[in-house]
Coordinates of C-alpha atoms in Angstrom, one line a residue:
M1 CA 145.9 32.2 141.8
K2 CA 145.4 35.5 143.5
T3 CA 147.4 37.3 140.2
S4 CA 145.4 35.0 138.2
I5 CA 141.8 36.4 139.6
K6 CA 142.6 40.4 139.3
I7 CA 144.0 40.0 135.6
V8 CA 140.1 38.0 135.3
L9 CA 138.7 40.8 137.0
C10 CA 140.3 43.3 134.9
L11 CA 139.6 41.3 131.3
F12 CA 135.6 41.4 132.4
F13 CA 135.5 45.0 132.9
A14 CA 137.5 45.9 130.2
I15 CA 135.9 44.4 127.8
A16 CA 132.3 45.0 129.7
G17 CA 133.2 48.5 129.8
I18 CA 133.7 48.7 126.1
N19 CA 130.6 47.0 125.4
L20 CA 128.7 49.5 127.7
S21 CA 130.6 52.5 127.1
F22 CA 128.7 52.9 123.3
A23 CA 126.0 51.7 124.7
N24 CA 125.9 54.0 127.1
R25 CA 126.4 56.8 125.1
T26 CA 123.6 55.5 121.9
D27 CA 121.1 55.3 124.6
K28 CA 122.5 59.0 126.5
K29 CA 121.8 60.5 123.1
E30 CA 118.0 59.3 122.9
I31 CA 117.3 60.1 125.7
I32 CA 118.8 64.0 124.9
A33 CA 116.8 63.5 121.3
E34 CA 113.3 63.0 123.7
Q35 CA 114.0 65.7 126.0
T36 CA 114.8 68.4 122.8
I37 CA 111.6 67.3 120.9
A38 CA 109.5 67.0 124.5
Q39 CA 110.6 71.2 125.1
V40 CA 109.9 71.9 120.9
S41 CA 106.3 70.7 122.1
V42 CA 106.2 72.4 125.0
P43 CA 103.3 75.5 124.8
S44 CA 104.8 78.7 125.6
D45 CA 102.6 79.9 127.8
S46 CA 103.5 77.1 129.6
K47 CA 106.5 77.9 130.1
I48 CA 105.7 80.9 131.6
T49 CA 103.7 78.9 133.9
V50 CA 106.9 77.1 135.2
Q51 CA 108.5 80.6 135.2
K52 CA 106.6 81.2 138.0
E53 CA 106.1 78.5 139.8
I54 CA 109.9 78.1 139.9
A55 CA 110.2 81.6 140.9
T56 CA 108.2 81.3 144.2
P57 CA 109.9 80.9 147.1
S58 CA 107.5 77.9 148.2
K59 CA 108.2 75.8 145.7
A60 CA 111.9 76.9 145.7
Q61 CA 112.1 75.5 149.7
N62 CA 110.8 71.6 148.0
E63 CA 112.7 71.4 145.2
T64 CA 115.3 68.4 146.1
V65 CA 111.0 66.7 147.1
K66 CA 110.8 67.7 142.4
K67 CA 114.3 66.5 142.3
A68 CA 113.9 63.5 143.3
S69 CA 110.6 63.1 141.5
T70 CA 112.8 64.4 138.0
D71 CA 115.1 60.9 138.7
S72 CA 112.8 59.0 139.7
E73 CA 110.5 59.9 136.2
K74 CA 113.7 59.9 133.8
A75 CA 114.5 57.4 131.3
I76 CA 115.9 53.8 132.7
P77 CA 118.0 52.9 129.9
A78 CA 117.6 48.6 128.6
N79 CA 120.6 47.9 129.9
A80 CA 120.8 50.2 133.4
P81 CA 120.4 46.8 135.4
F82 CA 124.2 45.3 134.0
L83 CA 125.4 48.6 134.0
F84 CA 123.8 49.3 137.3
W85 CA 125.1 46.1 139.2
S86 CA 128.5 46.0 137.4
Q87 CA 129.6 49.3 138.3
L88 CA 128.9 48.1 142.5
V89 CA 130.5 44.9 142.2
L90 CA 133.3 46.6 141.1
L91 CA 133.7 48.8 143.8
L92 CA 133.2 46.2 146.4
V93 CA 136.0 44.7 144.5
I94 CA 138.0 48.2 145.0
I95 CA 137.0 48.1 148.6
Y96 CA 138.1 44.7 149.3
F97 CA 141.1 45.4 148.2
G98 CA 141.8 48.9 149.8
I99 CA 140.8 47.4 153.3
K100 CA 143.1 44.5 152.8
Y101 CA 146.3 47.7 151.6
G102 CA 144.5 49.9 154.4
G103 CA 145.2 53.0 155.0
I104 CA 145.5 55.8 152.1
A105 CA 144.9 52.7 149.8
L106 CA 140.7 53.2 150.0
G107 CA 141.5 56.5 148.7
M108 CA 143.7 55.1 146.0
L109 CA 142.0 52.6 144.9
G110 CA 139.1 54.7 144.7
G111 CA 140.4 57.6 142.5
L112 CA 141.4 53.7 140.1
G113 CA 137.4 53.3 140.1
V114 CA 136.6 56.6 139.5
T115 CA 139.3 56.3 136.2
L116 CA 137.4 53.2 135.2
L117 CA 134.0 54.1 135.6
V118 CA 134.9 57.2 133.9
F119 CA 136.8 56.0 130.7
L120 CA 135.4 51.6 130.9
Y121 CA 131.5 53.1 130.9
G122 CA 132.0 56.4 129.8
V123 CA 130.1 58.0 132.9
E124 CA 130.4 61.9 134.2
P125 CA 132.4 61.7 137.6
G126 CA 130.4 62.2 140.7
K127 CA 131.4 65.3 143.1
P128 CA 134.7 65.0 145.6
P129 CA 133.7 65.6 148.7
I130 CA 136.1 68.7 148.9
E131 CA 134.2 70.4 151.9
V132 CA 134.3 68.0 153.6
M133 CA 137.7 67.0 153.2
L134 CA 138.4 70.7 154.2
I135 CA 136.8 69.9 157.4
I136 CA 139.1 67.2 158.6
L137 CA 142.4 68.5 157.5
A138 CA 141.3 72.1 159.6
V139 CA 139.7 69.9 162.6
V140 CA 142.6 67.9 162.7
T141 CA 144.7 70.8 162.1
T142 CA 143.5 72.1 165.8
S143 CA 143.5 68.8 167.2
S144 CA 147.0 68.0 167.3
S145 CA 147.6 71.1 168.0
L146 CA 146.6 69.3 171.3
E147 CA 148.9 66.3 171.3
A148 CA 152.4 68.7 170.5
T149 CA 151.4 70.7 173.7
G150 CA 150.4 67.9 175.4
A151 CA 147.0 69.3 176.3
L152 CA 145.7 65.5 174.5
N153 CA 147.4 63.6 177.1
L154 CA 146.2 66.0 180.0
I155 CA 142.6 65.7 178.9
V156 CA 143.3 62.1 178.9
S157 CA 145.3 62.1 182.7
Y158 CA 142.2 64.0 184.1
A159 CA 139.5 60.4 182.0
E160 CA 142.2 58.5 183.8
K161 CA 141.8 60.0 187.2
L162 CA 138.4 59.6 186.6
L163 CA 139.3 55.7 186.1
R164 CA 141.1 55.3 189.0
K165 CA 139.0 56.4 191.8
N166 CA 136.3 55.0 191.0
P167 CA 137.0 51.1 189.5
N168 CA 134.2 49.1 189.8
K169 CA 132.3 51.7 187.8
I170 CA 134.8 50.9 184.7
V171 CA 132.0 49.5 182.7
F172 CA 130.1 52.6 182.4
L173 CA 132.6 55.8 182.8
A174 CA 135.8 54.2 179.9
P175 CA 132.9 54.2 176.9
L176 CA 132.3 58.1 178.6
T177 CA 134.9 59.8 179.0
S178 CA 136.1 58.6 175.2
F179 CA 132.4 58.7 174.0
T180 CA 133.9 62.4 176.0
L181 CA 136.8 62.5 174.4
T182 CA 135.6 62.3 171.4
M183 CA 132.5 65.0 171.2
L184 CA 136.1 67.1 172.2
V185 CA 138.1 66.6 169.9
G186 CA 136.4 65.4 167.5
T187 CA 138.0 62.8 166.3
G188 CA 137.6 59.1 167.5
H189 CA 141.7 58.6 167.2
A190 CA 141.8 60.5 170.0
V191 CA 141.0 57.4 172.2
Y192 CA 143.9 55.6 171.5
P193 CA 146.7 56.5 175.1
L194 CA 142.8 55.8 177.5
L195 CA 143.0 52.3 176.3
P196 CA 146.3 51.5 178.5
V197 CA 144.2 52.6 181.2
I198 CA 141.0 51.3 180.4
Y199 CA 143.2 48.0 181.0
D200 CA 145.2 48.3 183.7
V201 CA 142.0 49.8 186.3
S202 CA 140.1 47.3 184.8
I203 CA 142.9 44.7 185.2
K204 CA 144.2 45.2 188.8
N205 CA 140.3 44.9 190.2
K206 CA 140.2 41.8 188.9
I207 CA 136.9 43.3 186.2
R208 CA 137.2 40.8 182.5
P209 CA 139.2 43.5 180.4
E210 CA 136.7 42.9 177.2
R211 CA 133.6 44.3 179.0
P212 CA 135.9 48.6 179.1
M213 CA 137.4 47.5 176.2
A214 CA 135.6 46.8 173.9
M215 CA 132.9 49.3 175.5
A216 CA 135.6 52.2 175.3
A217 CA 137.2 51.4 171.2
I218 CA 133.2 51.7 170.6
C219 CA 131.8 54.3 172.0
S220 CA 135.2 56.7 170.6
Q221 CA 133.7 56.1 167.0
L222 CA 129.7 56.3 168.1
G223 CA 130.2 60.1 169.5
I224 CA 131.5 61.4 166.3
T225 CA 128.2 62.2 165.0
A226 CA 128.0 64.3 168.6
S227 CA 130.9 66.7 168.2
P228 CA 130.3 69.2 166.5
I229 CA 133.5 69.9 165.1
S230 CA 133.6 66.2 163.4
A231 CA 133.7 65.9 159.8
A232 CA 130.8 63.8 159.7
A233 CA 128.8 66.4 161.6
A234 CA 129.8 69.2 158.9
A235 CA 128.9 67.4 156.6
L236 CA 125.2 66.2 157.4
V237 CA 124.8 70.4 157.6
G238 CA 127.0 70.7 153.9
I239 CA 124.3 68.1 152.9
F240 CA 121.4 69.4 153.7
A241 CA 122.0 73.3 153.1
A242 CA 122.6 71.8 149.4
A243 CA 119.4 70.5 149.6
N244 CA 117.9 73.5 150.6
L245 CA 116.5 72.3 153.8
H246 CA 117.2 74.2 156.5
V247 CA 118.7 72.4 159.4
S248 CA 121.0 73.7 161.3
L249 CA 124.1 72.3 163.5
I250 CA 122.0 72.0 166.4
D251 CA 119.0 70.3 165.8
I252 CA 121.6 66.8 164.4
L253 CA 123.0 67.2 167.9
K254 CA 119.8 67.7 169.9
I255 CA 118.8 63.6 168.5
T256 CA 122.3 62.6 168.1
I257 CA 123.9 63.3 171.7
P258 CA 120.5 61.7 173.5
S259 CA 120.6 58.9 171.4
C260 CA 123.4 57.8 170.9
L261 CA 124.4 58.2 175.0
A262 CA 120.6 55.5 175.7
G263 CA 122.8 53.6 173.1
L264 CA 125.5 53.4 175.1
L265 CA 124.5 52.9 178.7
L266 CA 122.3 49.9 177.4
A267 CA 124.9 48.6 175.5
A268 CA 127.3 49.0 179.0
L269 CA 124.2 47.5 181.4
W270 CA 124.5 44.6 178.9
S271 CA 128.7 44.7 179.6
L272 CA 128.4 44.1 182.6
K273 CA 128.1 40.3 182.9
R274 CA 129.3 40.0 179.5
G275 CA 131.6 37.3 179.5
K276 CA 133.3 34.9 182.6
D277 CA 134.6 36.5 185.5
L278 CA 138.4 36.0 185.7
E279 CA 138.8 34.2 188.3
N280 CA 135.7 31.6 186.5
D281 CA 137.7 32.0 183.3
P282 CA 139.5 28.0 183.2
I283 CA 141.2 29.6 180.4
F284 CA 142.4 32.9 181.5
Q285 CA 143.3 31.0 184.6
E286 CA 145.4 28.8 182.6
K287 CA 147.3 31.9 181.3
I288 CA 148.3 33.0 185.0
K289 CA 149.5 29.5 186.0
D290 CA 152.9 30.5 183.3
E291 CA 154.7 32.8 185.5
E292 CA 155.9 35.0 182.9
Q293 CA 152.3 35.2 181.3
R294 CA 151.1 35.9 185.0
K295 CA 153.7 39.7 185.0
Y296 CA 153.0 40.2 181.4
I297 CA 149.8 40.3 182.7
F298 CA 149.7 42.3 185.6
G299 CA 152.0 44.2 185.4
D300 CA 152.6 48.0 186.5
L301 CA 151.6 50.5 183.0
E302 CA 154.3 52.0 182.3
A303 CA 154.6 55.0 184.4
Q304 CA 154.0 58.4 182.6
T305 CA 156.7 61.3 181.6
N306 CA 154.5 63.8 180.9
K307 CA 154.4 67.3 182.9
F308 CA 151.5 69.5 182.5
G309 CA 152.7 73.0 182.3
K310 CA 151.4 76.2 181.5
K311 CA 151.6 75.9 177.7
S312 CA 148.9 72.0 177.7
K313 CA 146.3 74.0 180.8
T314 CA 146.6 77.2 177.4
A315 CA 145.8 74.8 174.4
L316 CA 143.1 73.2 176.2
A317 CA 141.3 76.7 177.4
L318 CA 141.9 77.9 174.0
F319 CA 140.6 74.3 172.4
L320 CA 137.9 74.5 174.6
L321 CA 136.5 78.1 174.2
G322 CA 137.2 77.3 170.0
I323 CA 134.0 74.4 170.9
L324 CA 132.2 76.6 172.5
G325 CA 132.2 79.7 170.7
I326 CA 130.8 77.2 167.3
V327 CA 128.3 75.8 169.6
I328 CA 127.6 78.9 170.0
I329 CA 127.6 80.5 166.2
A330 CA 124.8 77.5 165.6
I331 CA 122.1 79.0 168.1
F332 CA 122.4 82.2 167.0
P333 CA 123.4 82.4 162.8
E334 CA 121.1 85.4 161.7
A335 CA 122.6 87.5 165.1
I336 CA 126.1 86.7 164.6
L337 CA 127.2 85.5 161.3
P338 CA 127.6 87.8 158.0
L339 CA 124.6 87.0 155.3
D340 CA 125.9 85.7 151.9
K341 CA 124.6 87.4 148.4
E342 CA 120.8 85.1 149.0
G343 CA 120.3 87.4 152.4
N344 CA 121.1 83.9 154.1
P345 CA 123.7 83.6 157.4
L346 CA 127.1 81.8 155.5
K347 CA 126.9 77.8 155.6
M348 CA 128.7 75.9 159.0
S349 CA 130.0 73.9 157.1
I350 CA 131.9 76.8 156.3
V351 CA 132.3 78.1 159.4
L352 CA 133.5 75.6 160.8
Q353 CA 136.8 75.7 158.0
F354 CA 137.9 79.2 159.2
V355 CA 136.7 78.8 162.8
M356 CA 138.7 75.8 163.7
L357 CA 142.0 77.1 161.7
A358 CA 141.4 80.1 163.8
V359 CA 141.9 78.0 167.6
G360 CA 145.1 76.4 165.8
A361 CA 147.0 80.0 165.3
I362 CA 146.0 81.1 168.5
I363 CA 147.0 78.1 170.2
L364 CA 150.5 77.8 168.0
F365 CA 150.5 81.8 168.7
A366 CA 149.8 81.3 172.3
T367 CA 152.5 78.8 173.2
K368 CA 155.1 79.4 171.0
I369 CA 155.2 75.6 170.0
S370 CA 156.4 74.7 166.7
A371 CA 154.5 74.1 163.4
K372 CA 156.8 71.0 162.7
S373 CA 155.6 69.2 165.7
I374 CA 151.8 69.7 164.8
S375 CA 152.6 68.4 161.7
D376 CA 155.0 65.4 163.5
T377 CA 151.9 64.3 165.6
K378 CA 149.7 61.1 165.5
V379 CA 146.6 62.6 165.1
F380 CA 147.3 64.8 161.7
N381 CA 148.6 61.9 160.5
A382 CA 146.0 58.9 161.1
G383 CA 143.9 62.3 160.0
M384 CA 145.5 63.1 156.7
V385 CA 145.2 59.4 156.2
A386 CA 141.2 59.7 157.2
A387 CA 141.4 62.9 154.8
I388 CA 142.2 60.2 152.0
M389 CA 140.6 57.7 152.4
I390 CA 137.4 59.6 152.5
F391 CA 138.5 62.0 148.4
G392 CA 139.2 58.5 146.2
I393 CA 135.7 56.2 148.0
A394 CA 133.6 58.8 148.4
W395 CA 134.2 60.1 144.8
M396 CA 134.3 56.6 143.5
S397 CA 130.6 55.8 145.4
D398 CA 129.1 58.8 144.3
T399 CA 130.2 58.9 140.5
V400 CA 128.1 54.7 140.8
I401 CA 125.5 56.2 142.7
E402 CA 124.2 59.9 140.2
N403 CA 124.9 57.6 137.0
N404 CA 121.9 55.0 137.8
K405 CA 120.1 57.1 140.2
P406 CA 117.0 56.5 138.1
Y407 CA 118.0 53.2 138.3
I408 CA 118.2 53.1 142.3
L409 CA 115.3 55.0 142.8
S410 CA 113.6 52.1 140.9
L411 CA 114.5 49.5 143.1
I412 CA 113.7 50.8 146.6
S413 CA 111.6 53.5 146.6
E414 CA 108.5 52.1 147.3
T415 CA 110.1 49.8 150.1
V416 CA 111.6 52.6 151.9
T417 CA 109.0 55.3 151.1
A418 CA 106.5 52.6 152.9
H419 CA 109.7 51.0 156.2
P420 CA 111.4 54.3 156.6
W421 CA 113.7 52.4 159.0
T422 CA 115.4 50.4 155.7
F423 CA 116.7 53.4 155.2
A424 CA 119.2 53.4 158.2
L425 CA 119.8 49.1 157.6
A426 CA 120.9 51.1 154.1
M427 CA 122.7 53.2 155.5
F428 CA 124.5 50.5 158.6
C429 CA 125.8 47.7 155.7
A430 CA 127.4 50.7 153.3
S431 CA 128.9 52.1 156.3
A432 CA 130.2 49.0 156.9
F433 CA 132.5 48.6 153.8
L434 CA 133.5 52.6 153.8
K435 CA 134.5 52.9 157.4
S436 CA 134.2 56.3 157.6
Q437 CA 130.7 57.6 158.9
A438 CA 131.5 61.1 157.0
A439 CA 132.2 58.8 154.5
T440 CA 129.0 56.8 154.4
L441 CA 126.8 59.6 155.2
L442 CA 127.8 61.4 151.4
V443 CA 127.2 58.7 149.5
I444 CA 123.3 57.4 151.2
M445 CA 122.1 60.7 152.6
P446 CA 121.3 61.7 149.2
L447 CA 120.3 59.1 147.8
G448 CA 117.7 59.4 151.0
I449 CA 117.5 62.7 150.4
S450 CA 116.1 62.3 146.9
L451 CA 114.0 59.6 147.4
G452 CA 111.5 62.4 149.6
I453 CA 112.4 60.8 153.1
P454 CA 111.3 63.1 156.1
T455 CA 114.2 65.4 157.2
P456 CA 113.5 64.2 160.7
V457 CA 113.5 60.6 159.5
L458 CA 116.9 61.3 157.9
I459 CA 118.2 62.9 161.3
A460 CA 116.9 59.9 163.6
C461 CA 119.4 57.1 160.5
I462 CA 122.6 59.6 162.0
P463 CA 124.0 57.1 164.1
A464 CA 122.9 54.0 161.7
S465 CA 126.2 55.5 160.0
Y466 CA 128.5 53.3 162.5
A467 CA 128.8 50.3 161.6
Y468 CA 132.7 49.5 160.8
F469 CA 132.4 47.1 164.4
F470 CA 130.7 44.6 161.7
F471 CA 134.4 43.3 161.0
C472 CA 137.2 44.4 163.4
F473 CA 139.7 45.8 161.9
Y474 CA 139.2 49.4 162.3
P475 CA 142.0 50.4 164.2
S476 CA 140.8 52.1 167.6
D477 CA 139.3 47.9 167.3
L478 CA 142.8 46.6 166.5
A479 CA 143.8 48.4 169.6
A480 CA 141.6 47.8 172.1
I481 CA 142.8 44.1 171.5
N482 CA 146.3 44.6 171.2
F483 CA 146.4 46.9 174.6
D484 CA 144.3 43.5 176.2
R485 CA 147.3 41.3 177.6
S486 CA 145.0 38.7 179.4
G487 CA 143.1 38.6 175.8
T488 CA 139.5 38.4 176.6
T489 CA 139.2 40.8 173.9
K490 CA 139.0 39.2 170.8
A491 CA 138.8 39.6 166.6
G492 CA 137.3 35.7 166.8
S493 CA 138.0 32.9 165.4
W494 CA 135.0 32.8 162.7
I495 CA 135.3 36.5 161.7
L496 CA 132.7 38.0 163.3
N497 CA 131.9 36.9 166.4
H498 CA 134.6 38.9 168.0
S499 CA 133.6 41.4 170.8
F500 CA 133.2 44.1 169.8
M501 CA 129.3 43.5 167.6
I502 CA 127.3 42.3 170.8
P503 CA 128.2 45.5 172.6
G504 CA 127.7 47.3 169.0
M505 CA 124.3 46.5 167.2
I506 CA 122.8 47.2 170.8
A507 CA 124.3 51.1 170.9
V508 CA 123.5 52.0 167.7
W509 CA 120.4 50.2 167.3
T510 CA 119.2 51.3 170.5
A511 CA 120.3 55.8 169.6
V512 CA 118.7 55.0 166.2
I513 CA 114.4 53.9 167.7
V514 CA 115.8 56.4 171.0
G515 CA 116.4 59.3 167.1
F516 CA 113.2 58.5 166.0
G517 CA 111.3 58.8 169.9
L518 CA 113.3 62.2 170.5
V519 CA 112.5 63.6 166.6
E520 CA 108.8 62.4 167.5
L521 CA 108.6 64.6 170.8
L522 CA 110.9 67.5 169.6

């Protein structure tokens, strides 16, 4: 049955694509012919006036708004609705099978999607997210050196001491530590060694493990847009720079850090009393009646054999200095960075790449670890998988949007202009399927810029790029479920009634609302 469904889908897109390819090319020829006639009929003095306007510096700053107007005014082919919706269905099918197979499959299937769009629909491929991929490679390589030197476990050991000293505050401290860890290393995958500690502290103090563990998993991802070295933050800087919008890394972080922290605190406050206390939970009490189950649930955490010497501390100190250096450069780019050909400081997205690689090289020299040990780490593996995922699926998404932009703008421009908050909702929905904040921002943020949405509104919406807790199949969510031996952190029997849904919704939408308030104040 499953095979027949796949065959039917393939035949549908093949037949539709062949027909649409010819129709699409015909429409393009007609549009080109119309544009040529229009250009011939333009008087020479009008051309001079247009050239002068383009050359004016003040007009150049509004280039993005002009481009949005041009996109919305382009002739929309008669078959545009069918072109867009059929391509969107293809994208959703690709995402479905990508999630089903997991890992790098999403990236590979994204490449398959681009191939189908090019050869069956006859469209031009969009731009692959090369810059974001390079940032991921640079940041992940350096973060992997932390794991190879034991510095990552050193950070976890500091967090463990904090949690064990304050067990009654673990519902607040667990998400704060995972959030901070993500801010430091730029990836939410660093939370894995912290989860067993959170479980051990909570269960030994008779605190329902679901409360801190679900929050820790959520906040490990919520902290991505608040990190100065994450791929998502770098993607935003690159997107705004490409659109000639003068938005710095600091402009982004001064909104995302406090707004995400506000979301974290409110969600943690709700989590304090979520679910029944263990002594009043009949399902839990039934489990511990079995002696073997009791030993399994309350068993001691496996002893850590890691010894943190000078090498780990040196690597951690160098890494933190590197992050501090990036923040200082972002604050004073004109005073520190050389100028490009146009007289502007180098883009932070490029600076982030070579500075992070340099920090990794310095750690390599200072600690004398082997290069192979870096590439053998879990962080390196997870980062490479993330890069390939973003490569394929973001490329396909960009191809669909760019080739259907006039029609998309005609559908949503009035609604988004009248109610800007709906842009955050669109970003949230996209993230639930793309399962990457960097990929979501790469796909959706340029669309918002094309719609002419004010820059402060776009920045306020950034936290909505995290929605992949909605379907709890993300590795950090699954890890929290697996590490909770009490069974209180669960996936849910109806797909959406899982442990991450309500705290995730509270955290994200509180962050968005606070973000809207902050952009008005700052």
